[in-house]
Amino acid sequence: MQVATGKSVLNGISIGKIKVYKAPKLEIDDSLIDDIEAELARFDDARERAIEQQNALYEKAVIDAGEDSAEVFSVHAMMLEDDDLIDATNEIIKTQKHTAEYAVKVAFDNQAKVFAEMDDPYMKERAADIYDIEHAVLGYLFGISGDILQGTEPCILVANDLTPSETVRLNKSLLLGIITREGSLNSHTAILARSMGIPALVQCKDVNEDWEGKPAIIDGYNSCAYIEPTDDLEKTLRKRKEKDAKQRALLQELKGKSNTTIDGKTIQVYANIGGPSDIGLVQQNDAGGVGLFRSEFVYLNARDYPSEEEQFNAYRLAIETLAPKQVIIRTCDIGADKQVEYMGMEKEENPALGLRAIRICLTRKAFFKTQLRALLRASAYGNLGIMFPMIISMRELRECKELLAECAEELKKQGVKIGKYAVGIMIETPAAVLIADELAEECDFFSIGTNDLTQYTLAIDRQNAALDPFLAKHHPAVLRQIKMTIDAGHRHGTWVGICGELGADLALTETFLRMGVDELSVNPVSVLPLRKIIRGIDLRKEPGAGLTDETEAVSTAPTE
């Protein structure tokens, strides 16, 4: 038996035979051509066919993985219409008299290298998008079909890497799991695999072509794969796989039931979403509302500043569909690890401590007011909460509220209907914790962003994997700040929730309930496991004593 390690994209167990995918080798030489016009026409035809392919992949991905995950293919189609990329390719054909294949390889590779050399991790990943569309165009130039990658039998697919296009073309009914030598947890391929519920392992340096046809098991919980596992190990992991399936079925029985502890304390369980395409997951998992609508994805998925109308339509869809449930929308949280090229942000030595979130909004007020107007218009269609991120002072909060009031007055004068809405802030810095009493006087609610609160409290960059050994997610300094925030909010009649990753940490659920938290907002698939834990807690007993055996079993299971 061989044990191969990597990084797990999705918790879960996958068992099956391996199919090794080998990308077709495209032999491109530097031979010259005589008919330039014919070669230009070949490139244009291949590019148009590649655009049609990306649009078709978008439609397939919407069904398999959701609209947000599918958006990459719309971006690919737009990239293939980029004038600079087209001109660069045509210029090589015209002036150097090279084949279309050679011109595409050189021009597209040059563009990919520009992205690959950028410091920002998100922008680095865009190099993979260029290579993806390059392969699509070359595929048509060479007459190669990439529709069948994994054969006709159920398999665990092993590859050096997979582009987003290759991932979506996979037959999901035959795909048991994915193992790749390259890739990252932030790549589009990883996101797609996660969205489709496929256990996958990336950065597995042990990948070997000799694995072809061998039995294997992906253990997503322990970030490894077993090649030719022993009978005993396979038996154990099959039991775990069956247990996971039974657990998911049992959790479905909790739909419609309250989030009430044995001793009668009820807590709200909301969902975190990235956009309107996640609404189905909120409903499917029976969340009580949306505690965090990450509006930055409206910006990240756009090629230019989204208009007021575009934003209004996105916000209205979520608010109207889920009414009367509350939908809390966080205003634009661009910056740090989330960058958009069209905003023209200057490079910063330490972006996590730089111009991000509310700091961008308050220095670009016209940009901010566009979003606030869209939110106010959408408030007429349901139960809206507006949440400002990265607030560290009373001045910032008051300035935000003044701009909000200014927008409301403008809309009223235009005869635009505005509904009722709540106003709150993210508590995600020690500064906000220490002035929480003052902030609470001007807020309807607090939502504690534990990801950034942990980062800023421990002085650890949460994007730096090398610091993982030093990152104590349950650090007492972080937990004490959460308790301080809850107490401060309650002193002023302000309800307090948690929307960071710790909210889904089932080992802390009882701790948070004893602190008095009012709401926990988690990724949609964690809603029912969290409800299960809450319903098994008895706050009248000593800490930890309220957990039943069944609840303990759930609490030890990873929630993704």
mmCIF file of C-alpha atoms in Angstrom, residues 262-440:
data_model
loop_
_atom_site.group_PDB
_atom_site.id
_atom_site.type_symbol
_atom_site.label_atom_id
_atom_site.label_comp_id
_atom_site.label_asym_id
_atom_site.label_seq_id
_atom_site.Cartn_x
_atom_site.Cartn_y
_atom_site.Cartn_z
ATOM 1 C CA ILE A 262 -32.727 21.127 25.860
ATOM 2 C CA ASP A 263 -33.204 23.822 28.508
ATOM 3 C CA GLY A 264 -35.119 26.124 26.147
ATOM 4 C CA LYS A 265 -32.598 28.644 24.793
ATOM 5 C CA THR A 266 -33.221 29.446 21.114
ATOM 6 C CA ILE A 267 -30.532 30.795 18.810
ATOM 7 C CA GLN A 268 -30.748 31.952 15.204
ATOM 8 C CA VAL A 269 -28.807 29.888 12.658
ATOM 9 C CA TYR A 270 -28.201 31.798 9.437
ATOM 10 C CA ALA A 271 -26.156 31.063 6.306
ATOM 11 C CA ASN A 272 -23.192 32.809 4.678
ATOM 12 C CA ILE A 273 -23.528 33.183 0.905
ATOM 13 C CA GLY A 274 -21.558 34.673 -1.976
ATOM 14 C CA GLY A 275 -24.460 35.787 -4.143
ATOM 15 C CA PRO A 276 -27.986 35.081 -5.439
ATOM 16 C CA SER A 277 -26.922 31.726 -6.899
ATOM 17 C CA ASP A 278 -26.506 30.400 -3.335
ATOM 18 C CA ILE A 279 -30.129 31.103 -2.404
ATOM 19 C CA GLY A 280 -31.062 27.505 -3.215
ATOM 20 C CA LEU A 281 -28.507 26.259 -0.687
ATOM 21 C CA VAL A 282 -30.018 28.511 1.995
ATOM 22 C CA GLN A 283 -33.451 27.009 1.349
ATOM 23 C CA GLN A 284 -32.187 23.464 0.885
ATOM 24 C CA ASN A 285 -30.414 23.514 4.251
ATOM 25 C CA ASP A 286 -33.260 25.330 6.036
ATOM 26 C CA ALA A 287 -31.241 28.313 7.280
ATOM 27 C CA GLY A 288 -33.195 30.914 9.266
ATOM 28 C CA GLY A 289 -31.865 33.717 7.080
ATOM 29 C CA VAL A 290 -28.633 35.064 5.621
ATOM 30 C CA GLY A 291 -26.140 36.383 8.162
ATOM 31 C CA LEU A 292 -23.527 37.317 5.580
ATOM 32 C CA PHE A 293 -24.155 38.118 1.909
ATOM 33 C CA ARG A 294 -20.652 38.808 0.581
ATOM 34 C CA SER A 295 -21.420 41.627 -1.829
ATOM 35 C CA GLU A 296 -17.773 41.779 -2.962
ATOM 36 C CA PHE A 297 -18.506 38.855 -5.276
ATOM 37 C CA VAL A 298 -20.753 41.189 -7.268
ATOM 38 C CA TYR A 299 -17.565 43.180 -7.913
ATOM 39 C CA LEU A 300 -15.175 40.248 -8.302
ATOM 40 C CA ASN A 301 -17.368 38.678 -10.994
ATOM 41 C CA ALA A 302 -17.610 41.894 -13.038
ATOM 42 C CA ARG A 303 -15.250 43.312 -15.662
ATOM 43 C CA ASP A 304 -16.052 46.878 -14.642
ATOM 44 C CA TYR A 305 -17.805 48.691 -11.813
ATOM 45 C CA PRO A 306 -21.253 47.073 -11.438
ATOM 46 C CA SER A 307 -24.010 49.638 -11.960
ATOM 47 C CA GLU A 308 -26.640 50.560 -9.391
ATOM 48 C CA GLU A 309 -29.199 48.610 -11.414
ATOM 49 C CA GLU A 310 -27.024 45.476 -11.597
ATOM 50 C CA GLN A 311 -26.451 45.558 -7.843
ATOM 51 C CA PHE A 312 -30.100 46.281 -7.094
ATOM 52 C CA ASN A 313 -31.197 43.246 -9.124
ATOM 53 C CA ALA A 314 -28.739 40.954 -7.288
ATOM 54 C CA TYR A 315 -29.737 42.193 -3.834
ATOM 55 C CA ARG A 316 -33.455 42.253 -4.600
ATOM 56 C CA LEU A 317 -33.406 38.648 -5.836
ATOM 57 C CA ALA A 318 -31.967 37.380 -2.548
ATOM 58 C CA ILE A 319 -34.111 39.593 -0.305
ATOM 59 C CA GLU A 320 -37.373 38.978 -2.159
ATOM 60 C CA THR A 321 -36.860 35.223 -2.563
ATOM 61 C CA LEU A 322 -36.063 34.650 1.112
ATOM 62 C CA ALA A 323 -38.606 37.089 2.606
ATOM 63 C CA PRO A 324 -39.649 37.336 5.389
ATOM 64 C CA LYS A 325 -36.310 35.868 6.494
ATOM 65 C CA GLN A 326 -33.616 38.452 7.149
ATOM 66 C CA VAL A 327 -30.824 38.912 4.613
ATOM 67 C CA ILE A 328 -27.767 40.765 5.963
ATOM 68 C CA ILE A 329 -25.674 42.213 3.156
ATOM 69 C CA ARG A 330 -22.115 43.252 3.898
ATOM 70 C CA THR A 331 -21.065 46.314 1.933
ATOM 71 C CA CYS A 332 -18.105 46.033 -0.417
ATOM 72 C CA ASP A 333 -15.184 44.246 1.259
ATOM 73 C CA ILE A 334 -12.633 44.521 -1.524
ATOM 74 C CA GLY A 335 -8.936 44.694 -0.675
ATOM 75 C CA ALA A 336 -6.319 42.518 1.037
ATOM 76 C CA ASP A 337 -6.692 39.081 -0.636
ATOM 77 C CA LYS A 338 -9.641 40.222 -2.784
ATOM 78 C CA GLN A 339 -8.524 42.470 -5.631
ATOM 79 C CA VAL A 340 -10.252 43.681 -8.801
ATOM 80 C CA GLU A 341 -8.144 45.088 -11.601
ATOM 81 C CA TYR A 342 -10.609 47.727 -12.777
ATOM 82 C CA MET A 343 -10.495 49.506 -9.405
ATOM 83 C CA GLY A 344 -6.874 50.451 -10.012
ATOM 84 C CA MET A 345 -5.731 49.871 -6.448
ATOM 85 C CA GLU A 346 -2.104 50.691 -5.762
ATOM 86 C CA LYS A 347 0.143 47.871 -4.647
ATOM 87 C CA GLU A 348 0.635 47.801 -0.876
ATOM 88 C CA GLU A 349 3.440 46.272 1.144
ATOM 89 C CA ASN A 350 0.939 44.954 3.701
ATOM 90 C CA PRO A 351 -2.534 44.880 2.117
ATOM 91 C CA ALA A 352 -4.164 43.216 5.147
ATOM 92 C CA LEU A 353 -3.380 46.421 7.049
ATOM 93 C CA GLY A 354 -4.006 48.685 4.093
ATOM 94 C CA LEU A 355 -6.751 50.302 2.061
ATOM 95 C CA ARG A 356 -9.544 47.746 2.187
ATOM 96 C CA ALA A 357 -13.270 47.351 2.857
ATOM 97 C CA ILE A 358 -14.856 50.437 4.457
ATOM 98 C CA ARG A 359 -11.639 52.397 3.978
ATOM 99 C CA ILE A 360 -12.030 52.124 0.213
ATOM 100 C CA CYS A 361 -15.704 53.042 0.429
ATOM 101 C CA LEU A 362 -15.106 56.152 2.530
ATOM 102 C CA THR A 363 -12.360 57.360 0.198
ATOM 103 C CA ARG A 364 -14.493 56.684 -2.917
ATOM 104 C CA LYS A 365 -17.843 57.985 -1.790
ATOM 105 C CA ALA A 366 -19.507 58.069 -5.211
ATOM 106 C CA PHE A 367 -18.617 54.396 -5.611
ATOM 107 C CA PHE A 368 -19.978 53.665 -2.108
ATOM 108 C CA LYS A 369 -23.209 55.602 -2.663
ATOM 109 C CA THR A 370 -23.970 53.511 -5.753
ATOM 110 C CA GLN A 371 -24.056 50.423 -3.563
ATOM 111 C CA LEU A 372 -25.988 52.105 -0.741
ATOM 112 C CA ARG A 373 -28.672 53.310 -3.179
ATOM 113 C CA ALA A 374 -29.002 49.781 -4.593
ATOM 114 C CA LEU A 375 -29.341 48.340 -1.082
ATOM 115 C CA LEU A 376 -31.956 50.898 -0.038
ATOM 116 C CA ARG A 377 -34.009 50.227 -3.164
ATOM 117 C CA ALA A 378 -33.840 46.482 -2.485
ATOM 118 C CA SER A 379 -34.995 46.996 1.115
ATOM 119 C CA ALA A 380 -38.556 47.520 -0.176
ATOM 120 C CA TYR A 381 -38.754 43.815 -1.100
ATOM 121 C CA GLY A 382 -38.105 42.072 2.211
ATOM 122 C CA ASN A 383 -36.126 42.036 5.440
ATOM 123 C CA LEU A 384 -32.724 43.675 4.908
ATOM 124 C CA GLY A 385 -29.765 44.197 7.201
ATOM 125 C CA ILE A 386 -26.949 46.476 6.002
ATOM 126 C CA MET A 387 -23.569 45.642 7.517
ATOM 127 C CA PHE A 388 -20.407 47.752 7.324
ATOM 128 C CA PRO A 389 -17.060 45.839 7.477
ATOM 129 C CA MET A 390 -13.766 46.775 9.140
ATOM 130 C CA ILE A 391 -15.186 49.566 11.310
ATOM 131 C CA ILE A 392 -12.612 50.694 13.898
ATOM 132 C CA SER A 393 -13.991 54.054 15.051
ATOM 133 C CA MET A 394 -17.156 55.980 15.817
ATOM 134 C CA ARG A 395 -16.202 58.477 13.112
ATOM 135 C CA GLU A 396 -16.275 55.765 10.439
ATOM 136 C CA LEU A 397 -19.617 54.377 11.607
ATOM 137 C CA ARG A 398 -21.245 57.799 11.728
ATOM 138 C CA GLU A 399 -19.878 58.724 8.314
ATOM 139 C CA CYS A 400 -21.356 55.510 6.873
ATOM 140 C CA LYS A 401 -24.726 56.222 8.454
ATOM 141 C CA GLU A 402 -24.667 59.814 7.194
ATOM 142 C CA LEU A 403 -24.023 58.637 3.634
ATOM 143 C CA LEU A 404 -26.803 56.060 4.003
ATOM 144 C CA ALA A 405 -29.213 58.769 5.190
ATOM 145 C CA GLU A 406 -28.107 61.016 2.324
ATOM 146 C CA CYS A 407 -28.867 58.271 -0.202
ATOM 147 C CA ALA A 408 -32.238 57.579 1.415
ATOM 148 C CA GLU A 409 -33.185 61.247 1.160
ATOM 149 C CA GLU A 410 -32.166 61.352 -2.519
ATOM 150 C CA LEU A 411 -34.270 58.288 -3.313
ATOM 151 C CA LYS A 412 -37.310 59.619 -1.467
ATOM 152 C CA LYS A 413 -37.134 62.846 -3.463
ATOM 153 C CA GLN A 414 -37.100 60.713 -6.616
ATOM 154 C CA GLY A 415 -40.207 58.895 -5.434
ATOM 155 C CA VAL A 416 -38.393 55.587 -4.918
ATOM 156 C CA LYS A 417 -39.888 53.316 -2.272
ATOM 157 C CA ILE A 418 -37.617 52.291 0.609
ATOM 158 C CA GLY A 419 -38.456 49.594 3.131
ATOM 159 C CA LYS A 420 -37.349 49.094 6.703
ATOM 160 C CA TYR A 421 -33.796 47.935 7.298
ATOM 161 C CA ALA A 422 -31.406 47.254 10.173
ATOM 162 C CA VAL A 423 -27.892 48.694 10.364
ATOM 163 C CA GLY A 424 -24.968 46.797 11.866
ATOM 164 C CA ILE A 425 -21.226 46.379 11.668
ATOM 165 C CA MET A 426 -18.594 43.681 11.569
ATOM 166 C CA ILE A 427 -16.508 43.388 14.720
ATOM 167 C CA GLU A 428 -13.224 42.100 13.345
ATOM 168 C CA THR A 429 -10.438 44.102 14.998
ATOM 169 C CA PRO A 430 -9.342 44.449 18.640
ATOM 170 C CA ALA A 431 -10.007 48.198 18.244
ATOM 171 C CA ALA A 432 -13.690 47.546 17.551
ATOM 172 C CA VAL A 433 -13.915 45.170 20.509
ATOM 173 C CA LEU A 434 -12.485 47.747 22.894
ATOM 174 C CA ILE A 435 -15.000 50.435 21.860
ATOM 175 C CA ALA A 436 -17.907 48.025 21.389
ATOM 176 C CA ASP A 437 -19.990 49.818 24.068
ATOM 177 C CA GLU A 438 -19.864 53.078 22.118
ATOM 178 C CA LEU A 439 -20.436 51.371 18.749
ATOM 179 C CA ALA A 440 -23.428 49.425 20.096
#
